[in-house]
Short mmCIF file of C-alpha atoms in Angstrom, two decimals:
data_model
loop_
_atom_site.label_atom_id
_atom_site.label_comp_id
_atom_site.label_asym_id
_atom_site.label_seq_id
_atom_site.Cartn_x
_atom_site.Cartn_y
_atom_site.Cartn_z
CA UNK A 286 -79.24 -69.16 -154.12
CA UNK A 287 -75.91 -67.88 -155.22
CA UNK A 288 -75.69 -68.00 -159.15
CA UNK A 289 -72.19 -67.85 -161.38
CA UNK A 290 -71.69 -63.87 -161.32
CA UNK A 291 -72.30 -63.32 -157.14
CA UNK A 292 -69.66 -66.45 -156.92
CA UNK A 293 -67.01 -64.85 -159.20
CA UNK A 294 -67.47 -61.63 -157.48
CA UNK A 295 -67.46 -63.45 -153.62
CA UNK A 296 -64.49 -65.14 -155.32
CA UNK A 297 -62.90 -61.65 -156.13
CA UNK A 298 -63.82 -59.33 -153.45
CA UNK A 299 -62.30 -63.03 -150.94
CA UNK A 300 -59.40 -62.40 -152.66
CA UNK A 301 -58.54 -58.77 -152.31
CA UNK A 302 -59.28 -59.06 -148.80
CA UNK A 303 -56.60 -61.46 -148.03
CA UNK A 304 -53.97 -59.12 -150.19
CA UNK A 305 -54.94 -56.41 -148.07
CA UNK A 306 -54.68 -58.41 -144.71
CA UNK A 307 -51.25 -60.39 -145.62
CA UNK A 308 -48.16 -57.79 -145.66
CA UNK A 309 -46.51 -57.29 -148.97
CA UNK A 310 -43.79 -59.81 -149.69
CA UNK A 311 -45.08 -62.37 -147.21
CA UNK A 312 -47.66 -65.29 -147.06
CA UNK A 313 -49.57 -66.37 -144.06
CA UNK A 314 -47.90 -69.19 -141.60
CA UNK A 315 -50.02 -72.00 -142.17
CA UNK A 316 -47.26 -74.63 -142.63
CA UNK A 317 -44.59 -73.85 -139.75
CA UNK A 318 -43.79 -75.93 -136.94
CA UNK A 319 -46.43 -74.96 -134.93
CA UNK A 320 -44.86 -77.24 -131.76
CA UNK A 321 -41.51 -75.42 -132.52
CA UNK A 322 -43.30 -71.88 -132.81
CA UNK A 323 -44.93 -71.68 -129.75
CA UNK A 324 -41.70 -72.91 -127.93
CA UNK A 325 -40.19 -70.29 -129.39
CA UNK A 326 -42.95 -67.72 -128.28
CA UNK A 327 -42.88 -68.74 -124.80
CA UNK A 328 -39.32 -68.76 -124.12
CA UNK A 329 -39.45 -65.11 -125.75
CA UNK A 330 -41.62 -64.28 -123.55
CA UNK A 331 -39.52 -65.38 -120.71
CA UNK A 332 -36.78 -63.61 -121.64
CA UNK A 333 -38.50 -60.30 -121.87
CA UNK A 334 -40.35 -60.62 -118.66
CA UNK A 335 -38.61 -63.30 -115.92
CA UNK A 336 -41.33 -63.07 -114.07
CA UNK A 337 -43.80 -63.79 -117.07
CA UNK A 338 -44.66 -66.86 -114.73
CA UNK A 339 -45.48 -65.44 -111.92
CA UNK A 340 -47.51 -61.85 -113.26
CA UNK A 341 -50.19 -61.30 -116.05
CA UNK A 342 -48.12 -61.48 -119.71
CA UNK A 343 -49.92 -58.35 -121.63
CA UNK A 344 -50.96 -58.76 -125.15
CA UNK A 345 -48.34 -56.43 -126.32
CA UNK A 346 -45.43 -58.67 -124.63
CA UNK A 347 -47.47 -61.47 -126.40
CA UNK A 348 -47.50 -59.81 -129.96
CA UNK A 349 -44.00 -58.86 -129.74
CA UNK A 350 -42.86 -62.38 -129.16
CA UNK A 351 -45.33 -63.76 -131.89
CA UNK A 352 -43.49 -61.67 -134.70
CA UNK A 353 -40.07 -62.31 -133.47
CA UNK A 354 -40.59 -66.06 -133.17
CA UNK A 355 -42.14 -66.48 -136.86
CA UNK A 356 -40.05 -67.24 -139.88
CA UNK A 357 -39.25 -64.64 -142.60
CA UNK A 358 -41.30 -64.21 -145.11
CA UNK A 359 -44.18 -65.29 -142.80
CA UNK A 360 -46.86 -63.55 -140.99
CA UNK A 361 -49.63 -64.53 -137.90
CA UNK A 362 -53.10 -63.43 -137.62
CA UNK A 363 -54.31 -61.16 -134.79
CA UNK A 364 -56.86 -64.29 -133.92
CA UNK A 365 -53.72 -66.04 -133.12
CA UNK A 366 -52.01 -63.93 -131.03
CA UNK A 367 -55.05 -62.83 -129.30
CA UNK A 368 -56.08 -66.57 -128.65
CA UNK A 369 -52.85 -67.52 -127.31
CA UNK A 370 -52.79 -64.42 -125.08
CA UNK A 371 -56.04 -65.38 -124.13
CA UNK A 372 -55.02 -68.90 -122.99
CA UNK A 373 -52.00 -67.87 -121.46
CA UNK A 374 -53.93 -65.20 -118.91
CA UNK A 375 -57.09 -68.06 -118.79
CA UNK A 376 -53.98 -70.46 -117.39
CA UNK A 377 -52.89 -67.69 -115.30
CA UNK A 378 -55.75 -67.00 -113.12
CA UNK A 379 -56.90 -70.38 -112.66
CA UNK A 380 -53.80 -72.23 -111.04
CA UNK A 381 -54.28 -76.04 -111.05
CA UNK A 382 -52.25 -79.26 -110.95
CA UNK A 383 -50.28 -79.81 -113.77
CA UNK A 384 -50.77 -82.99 -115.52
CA UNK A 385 -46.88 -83.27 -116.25
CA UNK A 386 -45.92 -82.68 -112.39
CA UNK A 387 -44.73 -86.34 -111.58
CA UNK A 388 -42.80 -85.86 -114.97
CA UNK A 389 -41.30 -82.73 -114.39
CA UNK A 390 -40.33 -84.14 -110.94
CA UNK A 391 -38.60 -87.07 -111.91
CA UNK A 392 -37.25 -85.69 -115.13
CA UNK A 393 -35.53 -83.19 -112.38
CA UNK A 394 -34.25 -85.67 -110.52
CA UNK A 395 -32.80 -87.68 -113.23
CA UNK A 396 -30.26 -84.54 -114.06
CA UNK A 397 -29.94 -84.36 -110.50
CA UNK A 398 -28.58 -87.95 -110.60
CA UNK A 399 -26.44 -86.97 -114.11
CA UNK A 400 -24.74 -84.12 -112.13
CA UNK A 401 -22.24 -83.13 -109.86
CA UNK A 402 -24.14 -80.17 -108.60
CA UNK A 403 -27.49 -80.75 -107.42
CA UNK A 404 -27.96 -76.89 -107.11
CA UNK A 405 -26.80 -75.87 -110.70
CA UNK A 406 -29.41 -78.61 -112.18
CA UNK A 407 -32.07 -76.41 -109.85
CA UNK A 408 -30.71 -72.62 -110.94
CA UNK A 409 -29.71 -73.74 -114.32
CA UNK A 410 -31.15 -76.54 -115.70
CA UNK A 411 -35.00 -76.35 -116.25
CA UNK A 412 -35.18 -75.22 -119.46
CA UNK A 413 -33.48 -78.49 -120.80
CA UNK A 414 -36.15 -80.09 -118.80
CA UNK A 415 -39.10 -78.43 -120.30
CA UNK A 416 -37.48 -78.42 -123.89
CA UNK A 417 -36.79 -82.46 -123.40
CA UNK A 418 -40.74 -83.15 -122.58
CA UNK A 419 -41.94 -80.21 -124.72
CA UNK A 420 -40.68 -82.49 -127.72
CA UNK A 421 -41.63 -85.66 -126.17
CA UNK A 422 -45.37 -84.64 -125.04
CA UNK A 423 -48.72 -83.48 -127.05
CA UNK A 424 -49.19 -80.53 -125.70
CA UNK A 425 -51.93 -77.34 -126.79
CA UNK A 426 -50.51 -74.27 -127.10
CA UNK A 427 -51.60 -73.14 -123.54
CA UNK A 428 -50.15 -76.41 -121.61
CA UNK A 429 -47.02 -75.27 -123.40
CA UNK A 430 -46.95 -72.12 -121.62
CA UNK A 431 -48.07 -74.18 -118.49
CA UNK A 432 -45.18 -76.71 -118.96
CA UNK A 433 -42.52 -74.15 -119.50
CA UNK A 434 -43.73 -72.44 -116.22
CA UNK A 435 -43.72 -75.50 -113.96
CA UNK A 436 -40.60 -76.88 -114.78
CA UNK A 437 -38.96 -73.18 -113.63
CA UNK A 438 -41.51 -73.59 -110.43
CA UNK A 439 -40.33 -76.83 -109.81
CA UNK A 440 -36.60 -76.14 -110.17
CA UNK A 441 -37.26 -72.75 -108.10
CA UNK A 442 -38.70 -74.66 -105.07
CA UNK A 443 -35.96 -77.29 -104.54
CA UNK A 444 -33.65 -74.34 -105.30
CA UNK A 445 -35.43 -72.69 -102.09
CA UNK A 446 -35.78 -75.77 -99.75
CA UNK A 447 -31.74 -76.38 -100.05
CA UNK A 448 -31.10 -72.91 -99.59
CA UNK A 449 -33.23 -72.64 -95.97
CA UNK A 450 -31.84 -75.98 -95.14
CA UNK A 451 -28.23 -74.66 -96.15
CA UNK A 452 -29.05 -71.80 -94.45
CA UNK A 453 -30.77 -73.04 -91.38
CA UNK A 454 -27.03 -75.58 -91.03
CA UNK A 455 -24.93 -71.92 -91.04
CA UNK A 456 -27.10 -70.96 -88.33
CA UNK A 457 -26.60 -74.08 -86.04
CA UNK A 458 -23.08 -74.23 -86.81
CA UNK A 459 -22.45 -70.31 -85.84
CA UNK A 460 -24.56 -70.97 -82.57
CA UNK A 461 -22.14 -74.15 -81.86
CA UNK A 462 -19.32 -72.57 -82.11
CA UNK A 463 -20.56 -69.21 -80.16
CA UNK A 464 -21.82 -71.78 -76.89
CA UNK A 465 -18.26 -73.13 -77.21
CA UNK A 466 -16.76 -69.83 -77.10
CA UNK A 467 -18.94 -68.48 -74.45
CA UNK A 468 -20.10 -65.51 -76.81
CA UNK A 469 -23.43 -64.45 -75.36
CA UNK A 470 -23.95 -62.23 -78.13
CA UNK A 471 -22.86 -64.23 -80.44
CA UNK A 472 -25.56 -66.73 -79.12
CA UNK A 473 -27.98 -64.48 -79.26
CA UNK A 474 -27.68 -63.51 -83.13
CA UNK A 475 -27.10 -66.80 -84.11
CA UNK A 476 -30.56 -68.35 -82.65
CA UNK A 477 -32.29 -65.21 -83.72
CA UNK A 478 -31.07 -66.19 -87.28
CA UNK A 479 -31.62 -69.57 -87.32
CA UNK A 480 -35.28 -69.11 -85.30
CA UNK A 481 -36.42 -66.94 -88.34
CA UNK A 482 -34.87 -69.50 -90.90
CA UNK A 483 -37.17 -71.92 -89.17
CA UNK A 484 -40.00 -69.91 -89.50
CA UNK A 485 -39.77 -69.77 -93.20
CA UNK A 486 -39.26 -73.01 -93.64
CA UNK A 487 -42.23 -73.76 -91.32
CA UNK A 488 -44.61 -71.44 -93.61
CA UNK A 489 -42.86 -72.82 -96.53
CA UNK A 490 -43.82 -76.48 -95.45
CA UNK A 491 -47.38 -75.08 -94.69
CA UNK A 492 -47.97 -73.52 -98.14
CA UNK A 493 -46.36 -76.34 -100.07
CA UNK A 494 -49.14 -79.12 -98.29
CA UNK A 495 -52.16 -76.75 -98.98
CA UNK A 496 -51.19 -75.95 -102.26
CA UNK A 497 -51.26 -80.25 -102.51
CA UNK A 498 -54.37 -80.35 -100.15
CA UNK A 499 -56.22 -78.09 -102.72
CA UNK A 500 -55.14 -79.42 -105.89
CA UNK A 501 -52.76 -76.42 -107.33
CA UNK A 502 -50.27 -78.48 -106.89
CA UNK A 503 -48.14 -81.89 -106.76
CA UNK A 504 -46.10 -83.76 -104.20
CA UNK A 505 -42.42 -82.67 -103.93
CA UNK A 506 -41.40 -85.33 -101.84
CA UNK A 507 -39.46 -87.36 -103.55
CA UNK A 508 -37.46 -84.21 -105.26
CA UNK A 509 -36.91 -82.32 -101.37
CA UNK A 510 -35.81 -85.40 -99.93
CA UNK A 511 -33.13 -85.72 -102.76
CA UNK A 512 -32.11 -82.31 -102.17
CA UNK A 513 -32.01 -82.53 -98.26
CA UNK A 514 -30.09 -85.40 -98.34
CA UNK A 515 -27.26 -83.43 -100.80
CA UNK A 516 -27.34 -80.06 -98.76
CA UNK A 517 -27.00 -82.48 -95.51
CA UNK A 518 -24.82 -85.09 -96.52
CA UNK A 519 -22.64 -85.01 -93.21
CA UNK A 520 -23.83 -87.41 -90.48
CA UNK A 521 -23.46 -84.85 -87.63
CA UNK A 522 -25.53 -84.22 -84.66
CA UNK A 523 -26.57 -80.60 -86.40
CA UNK A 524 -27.89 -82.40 -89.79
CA UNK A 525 -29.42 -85.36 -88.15
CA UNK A 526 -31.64 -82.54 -85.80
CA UNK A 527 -32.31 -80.35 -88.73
CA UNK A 528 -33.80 -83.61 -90.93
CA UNK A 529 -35.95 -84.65 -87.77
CA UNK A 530 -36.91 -80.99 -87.38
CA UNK A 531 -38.26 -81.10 -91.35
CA UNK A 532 -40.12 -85.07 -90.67
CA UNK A 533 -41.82 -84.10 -87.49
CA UNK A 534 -42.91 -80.84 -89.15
CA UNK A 535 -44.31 -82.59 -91.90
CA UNK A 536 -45.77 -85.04 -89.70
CA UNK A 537 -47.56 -82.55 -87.39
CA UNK A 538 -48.83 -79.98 -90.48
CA UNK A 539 -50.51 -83.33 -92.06
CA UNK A 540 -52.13 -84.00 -88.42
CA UNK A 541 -52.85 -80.90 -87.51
CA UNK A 542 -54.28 -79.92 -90.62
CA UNK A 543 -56.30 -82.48 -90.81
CA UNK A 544 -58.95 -81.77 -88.24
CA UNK A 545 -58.26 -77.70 -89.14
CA UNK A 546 -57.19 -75.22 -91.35
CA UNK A 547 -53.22 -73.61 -90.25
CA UNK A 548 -53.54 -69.77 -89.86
CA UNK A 549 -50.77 -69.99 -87.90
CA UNK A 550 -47.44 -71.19 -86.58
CA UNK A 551 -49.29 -71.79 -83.15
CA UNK A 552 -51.79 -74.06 -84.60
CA UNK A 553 -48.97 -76.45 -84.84
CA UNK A 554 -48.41 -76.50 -81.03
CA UNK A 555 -45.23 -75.80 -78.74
CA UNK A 556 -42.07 -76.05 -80.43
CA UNK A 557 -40.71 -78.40 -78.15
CA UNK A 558 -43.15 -80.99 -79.00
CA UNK A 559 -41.61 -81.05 -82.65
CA UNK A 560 -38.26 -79.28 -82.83
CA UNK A 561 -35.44 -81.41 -82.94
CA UNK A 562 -32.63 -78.94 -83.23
CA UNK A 563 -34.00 -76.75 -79.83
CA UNK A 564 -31.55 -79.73 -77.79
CA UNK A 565 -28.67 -77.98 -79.72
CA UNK A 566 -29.93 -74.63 -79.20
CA UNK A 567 -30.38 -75.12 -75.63
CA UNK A 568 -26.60 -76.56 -75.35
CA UNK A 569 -28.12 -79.41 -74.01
CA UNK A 570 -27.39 -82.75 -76.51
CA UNK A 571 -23.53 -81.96 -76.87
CA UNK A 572 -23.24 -82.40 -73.34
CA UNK A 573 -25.38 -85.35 -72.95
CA UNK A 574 -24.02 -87.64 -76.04
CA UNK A 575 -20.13 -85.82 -75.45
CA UNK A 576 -19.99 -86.06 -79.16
CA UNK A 577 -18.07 -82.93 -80.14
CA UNK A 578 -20.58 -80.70 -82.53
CA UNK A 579 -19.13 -79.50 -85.95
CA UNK A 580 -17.68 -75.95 -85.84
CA UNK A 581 -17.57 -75.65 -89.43
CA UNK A 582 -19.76 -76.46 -92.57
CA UNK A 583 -18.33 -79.49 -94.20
CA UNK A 584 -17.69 -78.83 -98.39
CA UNK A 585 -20.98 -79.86 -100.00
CA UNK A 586 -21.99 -80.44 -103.45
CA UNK A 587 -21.91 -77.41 -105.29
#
């Protein structure tokens, strides 16, 4: 049993171990705005490593960012910063659905909606997104990381689908005019191009259902549909192929992937049997309908 003296001196020796741990002039951070602090942290460390999301933060990055975010006069423990480091990498290597998806989805959409460019909302505007639920949701320290990282992934992959689809509509439109013009060459680049844009959006597609499949991640739907209908907005015989060309893919990955796992573009079958833009490509449907196909790309959104 402890009597009067070994307290006082426990009291004393407690005492000049926390004045040798706390830097002169300062007192330790145990009232701040922890919510606020850890925002601050993360976006930190986003700003000295843009791909923070996407590689392994290191504790230094980490301990940097913890003693720029806190207030003057203030001071973290090493627990802390080694806890949240700890959390972040834990987050890191075990990728899994986040629970704010459907929110960070149609929180997306909404400034889509508020907008007159679809695209800047996607480049530009996530971190109004994560700062606008980061406020609104109880979060841990950890799902704050996680949060700030899928609203950027989230933004980033509509970003991507309107750019192939953008991209893919170029490549019809080039080939178009080339068949019109009678510019083998020019035929020839163009459905080289807009074959390999295909192909990444094909393995794009593929990815995006087994990262749903296996629980990584959430549906983007409702968010590419948005977008496809924004890049595509003209009702020409090029957009109405390239939106049956993404629906049929869809269609047969879902199929097909039910009964196996894709390795491959061939495990979805012959091209023909789901590629809606290879009538165009052949220089077969403008002849057939003798609907005149667009030459140029209309002005979109921007």
């Amino acid at each position: 049993m402890i009597n009067k003296k070994s307290a006082l001196i426990l009291s004393i020796f407690a005492r000049i171990v926390m004045n040798l741990s706390i830097p002169d002039g300062q007192t330790k951070a145990s009232s701040y705005d922890k919510k606020e602090f850890v925002i601050g942290v993360v976006q930190c460390l986003h700003r000295e490593d843009p791909f923070v999301c996407h590689s392994f933060a290191s504790y230094e990055a980490v301990s940097n960012c913890f003693h720029s975010s806190v207030r003057t006069g203030h001071y973290i423990p090493d627990d802390e910063i080694r806890r949240l480091h700890a959390d972040i990498l834990h987050v890191q290597e075990n990728p899994r659905l986040n629970p704010l998806h459907d929110k960070i989805v149609s929180a997306v959409l909404d400034a889509i909606e508020s907008s007159s460019s679809h695209k800047q909302v996607l480049s530009k505007g996530w971190p109004n997104i994560f700062m606008s639920l980061s406020q609104t949701e109880t979060l841990s320290d950890s799902k704050t990381y996680s949060l700030f990282c899928h609203s950027k992934t989230v933004s980033e992959k509509g970003l991507s689908w309107s750019s192939m689809l953008e991209n893919l509509r170029e490549y019809m439109v080039q080939l178009v005019g080339a068949g019109r013009a009678a510019d083998k060459i020019a035929i020839e680049n163009a459905k080289n191009k807009a074959s390999s844009q295909k192909k990444e959006l094909t393995l794009f597609m593929i990815i995006d259902h087994y990262m749903e499949e296996f629980g990584h991640d959430g549906s983007y739907g409702p968010l590419f549909s948005r977008v496809t209908s924004l890049t595509l907005p003209q009702d020409d015989q090029i957009n109405r192929s390239i939106k049956q060309l993404v629906v049929n893919l869809g269609k047969r990955i879902k199929s097909v992937g039910a009964s196996k796992v894709i390795t491959g573009l061939e495990d979805l079958g012959p091209p023909s049997s789901y590629d809606a833009t290879l009538a165009l490509i052949d220089g077969t449907e403008a002849t057939n309908t003798g609907e005149p196909p667009t030459t140029s790309v209309p002005e979109r959104r921007q």
